[in-house]
Amino acid sequence: MTQDSTLVTGRNAEGSSVDPAELAKFEAMAAEWWDPNGKFKPLHMLNPTRLDYIISRIGAEFGRDARSLRPFEGLRLLDIGCGGGLLTEPMARLGAEVVGADAVERNISVASLHAEQQGLEIDYRATTAEALADAGERFDAVLALEIVEHVADPAAFVATCAALTKPGGVMIVSTLNRTPKSFGAAIIGAEWIMRWLPKGTHEWHRFITPEELAGMMAAAGMPAVDRRGMVFNPIRWDWSLSERDLSVNYIMTGRR
């Protein structure tokens, strides 16, 4: 398969949208997923804010009471690019039937072991979005968080995630905006100065603007119905959701 066909289809020679160079980065960090002070410290810090948004949106779309013990009971959910399971486990605790999928086998090994230690039943698979779609898998909700900027063809990947979503279902995507501010925060700040992540984890030219992502989702038949920025406050040292500031991290919901 030529490079041009990879860009058109979103699939590499193995038939998936994964980028081998990007996989290698996360393969090297896999053992540190559940260390809150390790290389995934930024995600541990961001996770409560992501969870607040996801719980709110899925609850609103499916008429679920987030205050109930297991509000997502009866929903089938996919966490694609699940890593070590930082979001997958909370979704299972909320009652959803969860499939956690990642192309990095070491991530799945780490996630499976941690879930077993927590007494959680989660269907973890070392696979790709394309393989799941080809197998006819369908979900009420698809989560694709901090992954779209790492795939070979973001538009094709978003289209595959849309194909995995049942009619009436939702897809929630988070990524980094391509702005000077995001270069300063995600690369200079997080990688070069704070050294939370190895240098080269992010590539600024791969970042995606909200307008570009909304266009991809609309083209895939899942128009965006909500978007929020996720803003880090260096004084309070915490994250919060913002309706206005999408200049660095943001999260978006599409409905099928």
CSV table of N, CA, C and O in Angstrom, one decimal, residues 20 46 85 87 116 125 129 149:
chain,number,residue,atom,x,y,z
A,20,PRO,N,2.7,3.4,13.3
A,20,PRO,CA,3.7,2.6,14.1
A,20,PRO,C,4.6,3.5,15.0
A,20,PRO,O,5.0,3.1,16.1
A,46,LEU,N,-5.9,15.4,34.5
A,46,LEU,CA,-7.0,15.8,33.7
A,46,LEU,C,-8.2,14.9,33.8
A,46,LEU,O,-9.3,15.3,33.5
A,85,GLY,N,-6.4,2.1,30.9
A,85,GLY,CA,-7.7,2.0,31.4
A,85,GLY,C,-8.1,3.1,32.3
A,85,GLY,O,-9.1,2.9,33.1
A,87,LEU,N,-9.9,5.7,31.9
A,87,LEU,CA,-11.3,6.1,31.7
A,87,LEU,C,-12.1,4.8,31.6
A,87,LEU,O,-13.3,4.9,32.0
A,116,GLU,N,-8.4,-6.6,36.9
A,116,GLU,CA,-8.5,-7.8,37.7
A,116,GLU,C,-8.2,-7.5,39.1
A,116,GLU,O,-9.0,-8.0,40.0
A,125,ARG,N,-9.2,-5.6,24.7
A,125,ARG,CA,-8.8,-6.2,23.4
A,125,ARG,C,-7.6,-5.4,22.8
A,125,ARG,O,-7.7,-4.2,22.7
A,129,ALA,N,-9.7,0.2,15.8
A,129,ALA,CA,-11.1,0.6,15.5
A,129,ALA,C,-11.5,0.0,14.2
A,129,ALA,O,-12.7,-0.5,14.1
A,149,GLU,N,-5.1,12.7,17.5
A,149,GLU,CA,-3.9,13.4,17.0
A,149,GLU,C,-2.7,12.4,16.8
A,149,GLU,O,-1.6,12.9,16.3
